[in-house]
Coordinates of C-alpha atoms in Angstrom, one line a residue:
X27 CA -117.0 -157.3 -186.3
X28 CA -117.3 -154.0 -185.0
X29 CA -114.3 -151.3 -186.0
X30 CA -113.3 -151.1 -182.3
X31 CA -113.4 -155.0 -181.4
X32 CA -111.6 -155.2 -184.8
X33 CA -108.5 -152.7 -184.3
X34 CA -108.2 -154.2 -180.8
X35 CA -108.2 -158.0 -182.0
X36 CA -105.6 -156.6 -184.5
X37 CA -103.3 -155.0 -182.0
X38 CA -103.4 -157.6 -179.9
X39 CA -102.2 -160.2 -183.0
X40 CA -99.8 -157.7 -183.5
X41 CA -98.0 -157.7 -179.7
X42 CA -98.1 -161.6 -180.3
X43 CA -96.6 -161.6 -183.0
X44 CA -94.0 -159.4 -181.7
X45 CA -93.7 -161.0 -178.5
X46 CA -93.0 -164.3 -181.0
X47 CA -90.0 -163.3 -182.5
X48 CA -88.2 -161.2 -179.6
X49 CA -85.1 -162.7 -179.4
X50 CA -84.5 -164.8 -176.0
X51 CA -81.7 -163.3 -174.0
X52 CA -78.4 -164.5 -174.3
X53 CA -76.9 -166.9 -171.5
X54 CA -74.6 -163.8 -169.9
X55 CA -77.3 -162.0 -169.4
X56 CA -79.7 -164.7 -168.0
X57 CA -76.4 -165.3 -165.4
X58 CA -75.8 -161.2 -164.5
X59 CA -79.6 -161.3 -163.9
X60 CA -79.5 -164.2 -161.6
X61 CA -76.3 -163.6 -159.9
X62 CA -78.5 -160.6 -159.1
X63 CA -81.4 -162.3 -157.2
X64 CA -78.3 -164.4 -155.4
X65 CA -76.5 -161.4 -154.5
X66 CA -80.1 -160.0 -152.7
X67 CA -81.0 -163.6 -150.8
X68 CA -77.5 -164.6 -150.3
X69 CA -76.1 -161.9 -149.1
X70 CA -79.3 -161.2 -146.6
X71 CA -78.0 -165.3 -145.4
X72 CA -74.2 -163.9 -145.2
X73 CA -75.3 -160.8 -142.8
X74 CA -73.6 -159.4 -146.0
X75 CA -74.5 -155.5 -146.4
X76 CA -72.4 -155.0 -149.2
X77 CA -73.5 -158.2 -151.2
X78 CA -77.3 -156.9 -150.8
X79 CA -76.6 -153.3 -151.6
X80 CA -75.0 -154.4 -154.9
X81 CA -78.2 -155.6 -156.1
X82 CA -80.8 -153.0 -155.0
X83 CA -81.5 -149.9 -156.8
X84 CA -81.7 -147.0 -154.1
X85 CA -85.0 -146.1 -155.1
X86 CA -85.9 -150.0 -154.1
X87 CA -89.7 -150.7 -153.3
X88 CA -90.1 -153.7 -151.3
X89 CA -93.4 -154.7 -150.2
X90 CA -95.8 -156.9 -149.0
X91 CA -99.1 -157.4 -148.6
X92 CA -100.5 -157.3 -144.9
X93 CA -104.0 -157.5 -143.0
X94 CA -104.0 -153.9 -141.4
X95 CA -107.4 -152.5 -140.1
X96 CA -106.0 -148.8 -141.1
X97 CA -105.7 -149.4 -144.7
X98 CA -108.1 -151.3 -147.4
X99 CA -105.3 -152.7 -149.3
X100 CA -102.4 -153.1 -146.9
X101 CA -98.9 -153.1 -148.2
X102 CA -95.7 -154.1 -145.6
X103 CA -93.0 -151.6 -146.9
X104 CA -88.9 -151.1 -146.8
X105 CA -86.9 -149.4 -148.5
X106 CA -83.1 -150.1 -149.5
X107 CA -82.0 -148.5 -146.4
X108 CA -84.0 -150.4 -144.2
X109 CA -83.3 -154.0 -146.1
X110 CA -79.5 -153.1 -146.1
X111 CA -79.7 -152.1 -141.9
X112 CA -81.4 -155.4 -141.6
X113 CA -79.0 -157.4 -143.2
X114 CA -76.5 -155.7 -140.8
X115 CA -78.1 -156.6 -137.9
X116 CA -78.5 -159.6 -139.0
X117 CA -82.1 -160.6 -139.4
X118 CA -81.8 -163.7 -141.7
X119 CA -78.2 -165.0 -141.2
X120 CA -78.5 -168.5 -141.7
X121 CA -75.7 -171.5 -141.8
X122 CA -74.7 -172.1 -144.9
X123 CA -75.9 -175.5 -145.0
X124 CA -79.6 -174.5 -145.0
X125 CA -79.6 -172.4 -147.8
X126 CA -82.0 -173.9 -150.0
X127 CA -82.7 -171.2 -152.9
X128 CA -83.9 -170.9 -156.2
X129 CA -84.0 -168.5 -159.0
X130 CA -86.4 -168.5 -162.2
X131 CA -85.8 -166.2 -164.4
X132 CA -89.6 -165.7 -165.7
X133 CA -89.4 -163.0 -168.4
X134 CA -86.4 -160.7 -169.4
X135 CA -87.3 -157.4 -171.8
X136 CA -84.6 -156.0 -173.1
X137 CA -83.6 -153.6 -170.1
X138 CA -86.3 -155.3 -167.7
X139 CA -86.8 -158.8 -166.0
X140 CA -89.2 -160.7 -163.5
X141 CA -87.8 -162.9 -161.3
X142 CA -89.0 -165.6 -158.8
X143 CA -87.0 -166.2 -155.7
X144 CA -87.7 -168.9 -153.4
X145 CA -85.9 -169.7 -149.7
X146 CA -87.4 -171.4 -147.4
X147 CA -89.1 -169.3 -145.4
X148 CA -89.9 -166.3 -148.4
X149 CA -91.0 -166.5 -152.2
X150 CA -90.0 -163.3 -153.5
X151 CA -91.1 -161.6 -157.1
X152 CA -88.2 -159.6 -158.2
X153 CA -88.5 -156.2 -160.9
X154 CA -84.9 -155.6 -162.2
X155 CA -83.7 -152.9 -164.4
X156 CA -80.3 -152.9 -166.4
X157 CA -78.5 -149.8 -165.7
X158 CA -75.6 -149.1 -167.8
X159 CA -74.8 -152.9 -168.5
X160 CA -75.8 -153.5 -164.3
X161 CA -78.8 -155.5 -163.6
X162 CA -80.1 -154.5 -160.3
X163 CA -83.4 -155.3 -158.1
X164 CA -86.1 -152.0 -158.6
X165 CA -89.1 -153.5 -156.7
X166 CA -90.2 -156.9 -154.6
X167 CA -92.8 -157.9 -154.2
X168 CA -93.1 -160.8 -151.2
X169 CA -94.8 -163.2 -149.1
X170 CA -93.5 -165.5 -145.8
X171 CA -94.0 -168.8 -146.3
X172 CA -96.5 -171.2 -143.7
X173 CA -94.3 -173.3 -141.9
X174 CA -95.5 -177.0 -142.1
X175 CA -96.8 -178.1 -138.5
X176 CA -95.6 -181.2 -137.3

């Protein structure tokens, strides 16, 4: 084996191995992280600017991707401002009784976590950072779901 493909196969054993015996995250943290994601989507149901701004960092990136003729790689973006005015106006208050939501927790790193969000009408991918002890939504990345014709 050549010295490069062997100090690469060995690194990569190496990050497995380490990956393998990272401690999982403890259930309080696993519960701050999601009672994250349901502050974001349910407070966005509730017209509930305070609930949403609770979980976004400022610096929030939330984007999507979008067929624009002005850019190869489109990107939809807001900011926390923006998400925060929306939810005062708003844009997805939704009865109660059709709040069908879940969280999955997909991967928590010591201070970072990915999260997938699902409503209805959105599947989210959620970045979160813990900031002194507070978990809190960094970047989205997101997608409208096709509504089934019938």
């Amino acid at each position: 084996m050549p010295p490069a493909a062997l100090r690469s196969f060995v690194l990569g054993m190496l990050w497995v191995a380490g990956n393998a015996f990272a401690a999982p995250p403890d259930a309080a943290t696993l519960q701050a992280i999601e009672a994250t994601a349901y502050d974001y989507m349910d407070g966005q149901l509730e017209g509930d600017p305070a609930r949403v701004a609770r979980a976004l960092h400022p610096d929030l990136a939330k984007r999507n991707i979008v067929a624009n003729p002005d850019e190869t790689l489109g990107l939809g973006r807001m900011t926390s401002d923006e998400l925060i005015r929306f939810t005062r106006e708003g844009a997805l208050k939704t009865p109660r009784d059709q709040w069908q939501r879940t969280v999955t927790v997909l991967q928590v790193d010591e201070d970072i976590a990915t999260v997938r969000l699902e409503s209805p009408w959105f599947i989210d991918h959620l970045q979160m950072g813990r900031f002194d002890g507070r978990w809190v939504i960094v970047n989205a990345l997101w997608h409208r779901k096709v509504s089934p014709r019938g």
